[in-house]
Amino acid sequence: MSRALQVNDREKTAARLLNSSARNSYDPDVDVDWDAPLAEGKPYIPFKRSSLYGTHLWDRLSEEQRIELTKHEFASIASNGLWFEVLLMQMLLKEFYNSDPRTNHAQYALTEVADECRHSTMFAKAVDRIGAPAYGPLPLLHRGGRILPAVLRGPSAYASILVAEEILDRFQRDQMYDEDVQPLVRMVNRIHVLEEARHVTFAREEVVRRMAECNAAERAYHQYWTALVSYCICLSLINPHVYKAVGIRPRDGYQTAWANSNFLDTLHWGGEKIMAFLDEAGLVGKPGMRWWKKAQLIR
């Protein structure tokens, strides 16, 4: 194992994260002003991060339609983020179920579940506040999500959590200080980024510990499932039905987005940090390479 991927004692890390959670946690019901008026003329994500930015369909939209599209794209990302977190909570509860509840490790798993409950509520309230549908994933992906807690275990469970969290984290860090973005969105992003930093530390260390225990066949299993789930995460971020909000047929919007070099570059950029870590941890390999490339996380 490389020096960069050496980790601390599991109990010491969990104790530190528990202390951090006690000192720095947020309640979206209290810490977000849900009654504040939305800012006129401000997008909900930066225009350059819109899935259609730079395409012929984007050129046809008025300024008001572009803002409206970003509203619905934010709603799609937030409601899919909520979906990811529900799956994450199931996996963490499964982890807790098989752990000694007296340990710091088990107790931090419960603490993270509590964080994610608040985050899911926050995302739901944000989508409701801006007046957009909670798009979530397409039905096939929604049904597929039901099997993940049974299929994913050990390194691939934590790695899949990391891909969802770190791609969203990179998007949110890009936006939370951008004064051109809606203040409500920036505040939601800020809370999520600050609390997710603890979750990322917890999951990264678990990936490293558990990959060190895998044989060749187990590594191949975890490489395949991590890549497949990561493709589903990237595929689900923008539900094609968002395009109807600005008069674009979903199929046309979807095809244009996934042929749009700007959008594909955004996906690749979103995954840069986590892909470097997964590669070093041994989770990027031939069994999953097709899915990494389809997700634009490897080129």
XYZ file of C-alpha atoms in Angstrom:
299
model
C 0.000 0.000 0.000
C 1.389 3.411 -0.914
C 2.159 5.983 1.723
C -0.595 8.207 0.277
C -3.195 5.530 1.008
C -2.167 4.579 4.510
C -5.022 5.186 6.941
C -5.480 5.811 10.639
C -6.866 3.356 13.155
C -10.572 2.868 12.435
C -11.702 3.723 15.957
C -9.523 6.841 16.137
C -10.888 8.137 12.839
C -14.475 7.478 13.912
C -13.914 9.215 17.266
C -12.510 12.286 15.511
C -15.457 12.384 13.092
C -17.950 11.999 15.945
C -16.372 14.992 17.702
C -16.479 17.030 14.504
C -20.141 16.126 13.983
C -20.983 17.253 17.519
C -19.303 20.618 16.927
C -20.269 21.347 13.321
C -23.668 20.108 12.206
C -26.543 22.012 10.634
C -30.304 21.853 10.805
C -31.787 22.928 7.448
C -35.072 23.872 9.124
C -33.168 26.458 11.165
C -30.097 27.322 9.097
C -31.779 27.911 5.731
C -34.179 30.818 5.261
C -36.866 29.046 3.270
C -39.088 32.133 3.249
C -36.526 34.402 1.575
C -37.602 35.456 -1.930
C -35.824 33.850 -4.872
C -33.508 36.249 -6.693
C -34.771 37.453 -10.047
C -32.564 36.857 -13.053
C -30.142 34.452 -11.349
C -29.624 30.875 -12.589
C -29.840 27.855 -10.295
C -26.600 26.394 -11.601
C -23.961 28.275 -13.630
C -24.896 28.423 -17.299
C -21.580 26.774 -18.241
C -22.617 23.688 -16.215
C -25.955 23.266 -17.985
C -26.172 20.059 -19.979
C -27.142 21.976 -23.146
C -24.679 24.867 -22.830
C -22.906 25.513 -26.130
C -25.346 23.517 -28.283
C -27.793 24.579 -30.980
C -30.650 23.946 -28.531
C -29.066 26.338 -26.022
C -28.676 28.991 -28.703
C -32.421 28.845 -29.375
C -33.344 29.578 -25.747
C -34.039 33.055 -24.398
C -32.298 34.243 -21.219
C -35.460 33.459 -19.220
C -35.645 29.954 -20.696
C -31.993 29.327 -19.869
C -32.619 30.259 -16.240
C -35.712 28.058 -16.232
C -33.699 25.139 -17.598
C -31.079 25.530 -14.850
C -33.898 25.513 -12.286
C -35.083 22.136 -13.519
C -31.547 20.785 -13.853
C -30.866 21.782 -10.241
C -34.100 20.028 -9.237
C -32.972 16.901 -11.084
C -29.529 16.921 -9.485
C -30.961 17.599 -6.004
C -33.668 14.934 -6.229
C -31.175 12.411 -7.562
C -28.825 13.418 -4.764
C -31.670 12.576 -2.404
C -32.035 9.176 -4.104
C -28.297 8.510 -3.720
C -28.499 9.375 -0.035
C -31.436 7.045 0.607
C -29.385 4.207 -0.911
C -26.375 5.285 1.143
C -28.426 5.220 4.340
C -29.550 1.670 3.602
C -25.941 0.568 3.170
C -24.831 2.341 6.338
C -27.654 0.763 8.338
C -26.619 -2.615 6.952
C -23.082 -1.823 8.149
C -24.400 -0.891 11.584
C -26.576 -4.032 11.731
C -23.466 -6.190 11.450
C -21.319 -4.126 13.845
C -20.762 -3.876 17.567
C -22.903 -0.828 18.508
C -20.460 0.084 21.280
C -17.725 1.000 18.804
C -17.019 4.509 17.539
C -17.133 3.092 14.013
C -20.709 1.836 14.391
C -21.824 5.001 16.134
C -20.358 7.187 13.406
C -22.270 5.149 10.811
C -25.476 6.098 12.664
C -24.331 9.716 12.908
C -23.823 9.799 9.161
C -27.315 8.379 8.647
C -28.648 11.266 10.756
C -26.688 13.745 8.614
C -28.066 12.198 5.439
C -31.636 12.331 6.755
C -31.221 16.086 7.186
C -29.602 16.441 3.775
C -32.428 14.540 2.104
C -34.967 16.783 3.823
C -32.973 19.838 2.744
C -32.858 18.754 -0.900
C -36.581 17.963 -0.860
C -37.430 21.370 0.641
C -35.152 23.135 -1.870
C -36.853 21.487 -4.850
C -40.256 22.337 -3.407
C -39.206 25.939 -2.692
C -38.088 26.654 -6.248
C -41.310 25.188 -7.642
C -39.897 22.339 -9.726
C -40.718 18.614 -9.845
C -38.661 16.122 -7.843
C -37.498 14.357 -10.987
C -35.354 11.649 -9.420
C -33.948 8.849 -11.581
C -35.668 7.269 -14.549
C -37.890 4.292 -13.605
C -35.365 1.648 -14.695
C -32.649 3.179 -12.523
C -35.084 3.606 -9.645
C -35.957 -0.085 -9.781
C -32.295 -1.035 -10.118
C -31.480 0.950 -6.993
C -33.489 -1.526 -4.937
C -30.916 -4.252 -5.459
C -27.835 -2.175 -4.659
C -27.811 -2.710 -0.878
C -27.784 -6.464 -1.575
C -25.211 -6.396 -4.400
C -22.771 -3.808 -3.097
C -20.654 -4.662 -0.110
C -17.324 -3.710 1.320
C -15.127 -1.617 -0.988
C -17.641 -1.260 -3.835
C -20.344 -0.040 -1.445
C -18.123 2.680 -0.018
C -16.605 3.493 -3.431
C -20.060 3.963 -4.975
C -20.978 6.255 -2.097
C -17.817 8.250 -2.787
C -18.484 8.640 -6.511
C -21.955 10.091 -5.865
C -20.782 12.317 -3.021
C -17.592 13.577 -4.605
C -19.081 14.397 -8.008
C -21.847 16.372 -6.281
C -19.262 17.906 -3.959
C -17.220 19.218 -6.884
C -20.305 20.742 -8.510
C -21.349 22.333 -5.230
C -17.932 23.747 -4.358
C -17.906 25.356 -7.794
C -21.232 27.073 -7.065
C -21.369 27.897 -3.377
C -19.285 31.065 -3.673
C -20.577 32.034 -7.132
C -22.615 35.195 -6.563
C -24.319 34.774 -9.935
C -26.099 31.653 -8.614
C -29.341 31.764 -6.592
C -28.564 32.453 -2.885
C -30.817 29.594 -1.750
C -28.886 27.126 -3.899
C -25.569 28.468 -2.629
C -26.638 28.017 0.999
C -27.856 24.462 0.407
C -24.581 23.677 -1.341
C -22.521 25.195 1.471
C -24.199 23.098 4.177
C -23.874 19.935 2.138
C -20.198 20.496 1.325
C -19.232 21.182 4.942
C -20.906 18.053 6.286
C -19.999 15.747 3.411
C -16.283 16.314 4.079
C -16.606 14.037 7.121
C -18.459 11.389 5.135
C -15.781 11.372 2.449
C -13.024 10.802 5.028
C -14.979 7.907 6.557
C -15.680 6.229 3.196
C -12.188 6.720 1.738
C -10.533 5.051 4.706
C -12.960 2.133 4.537
C -12.232 1.637 0.831
C -8.491 1.452 1.490
C -8.832 -0.905 4.468
C -11.167 -3.298 2.680
C -9.379 -3.360 -0.672
C -6.233 -4.424 1.201
C -8.135 -7.560 2.285
C -9.346 -8.558 -1.222
C -8.002 -11.333 -3.419
C -7.876 -11.022 -7.227
C -11.408 -12.311 -7.808
C -12.842 -9.984 -5.172
C -10.975 -7.014 -6.646
C -12.471 -7.764 -10.080
C -15.974 -7.964 -8.550
C -15.593 -4.613 -6.820
C -14.028 -2.991 -9.901
C -16.968 -4.041 -12.060
C -19.742 -3.004 -9.688
C -18.146 0.311 -8.767
C -17.841 1.235 -12.433
C -21.391 0.156 -13.320
C -22.932 2.063 -10.417
C -20.815 5.115 -11.263
C -22.174 5.064 -14.817
C -25.724 4.950 -13.433
C -24.934 7.889 -11.155
C -23.690 10.033 -14.059
C -26.574 8.922 -16.282
C -29.161 9.864 -13.671
C -27.952 13.378 -12.810
C -30.040 15.099 -15.485
C -33.418 13.459 -15.988
C -34.421 13.924 -19.664
C -37.840 15.239 -18.616
C -36.240 18.516 -17.471
C -36.114 19.650 -21.081
C -39.910 19.760 -21.375
C -39.859 22.799 -19.064
C -38.394 24.864 -21.920
C -40.270 23.233 -24.784
C -37.625 20.701 -25.814
C -38.585 17.087 -26.437
C -36.857 14.926 -23.772
C -35.316 12.592 -26.333
C -33.843 15.518 -28.274
C -32.491 17.133 -25.123
C -30.989 13.868 -23.879
C -29.287 13.072 -27.182
C -27.962 16.592 -27.524
C -26.638 16.655 -23.948
C -24.778 13.346 -24.288
C -23.228 14.542 -27.561
C -22.304 17.907 -26.006
C -18.566 18.205 -25.370
C -19.185 20.854 -22.685
C -21.455 18.540 -20.687
C -19.130 15.554 -21.121
C -16.219 17.726 -19.982
C -18.250 18.715 -16.903
C -18.846 15.053 -16.008
C -15.162 14.277 -16.461
C -14.175 17.325 -14.384
C -16.652 16.327 -11.672
C -15.001 12.936 -11.308
C -11.322 13.903 -11.490
C -10.584 13.817 -7.758
C -12.452 10.630 -6.969
C -11.115 8.777 -10.021
C -7.523 9.482 -9.006
C -8.261 8.026 -5.566
C -10.115 4.961 -6.882
C -7.313 4.208 -9.322
C -4.714 4.355 -6.551
C -6.931 2.215 -4.308
C -7.119 -0.500 -6.986
C -10.775 -0.066 -7.970
C -10.162 0.977 -11.569
C -9.474 -2.030 -13.754
C -10.402 -3.916 -16.901
C -13.661 -5.453 -15.549
C -15.309 -2.034 -15.294
C -13.485 -0.059 -17.978
C -16.423 -0.017 -20.403
C -18.649 1.651 -17.789
C -16.016 4.184 -16.709
C -15.682 5.325 -20.310
C -19.440 5.478 -20.933
C -19.727 7.640 -17.811
C -17.020 9.973 -19.201
C -15.030 9.480 -15.986
C -12.196 7.888 -17.986
C -11.348 8.815 -21.557
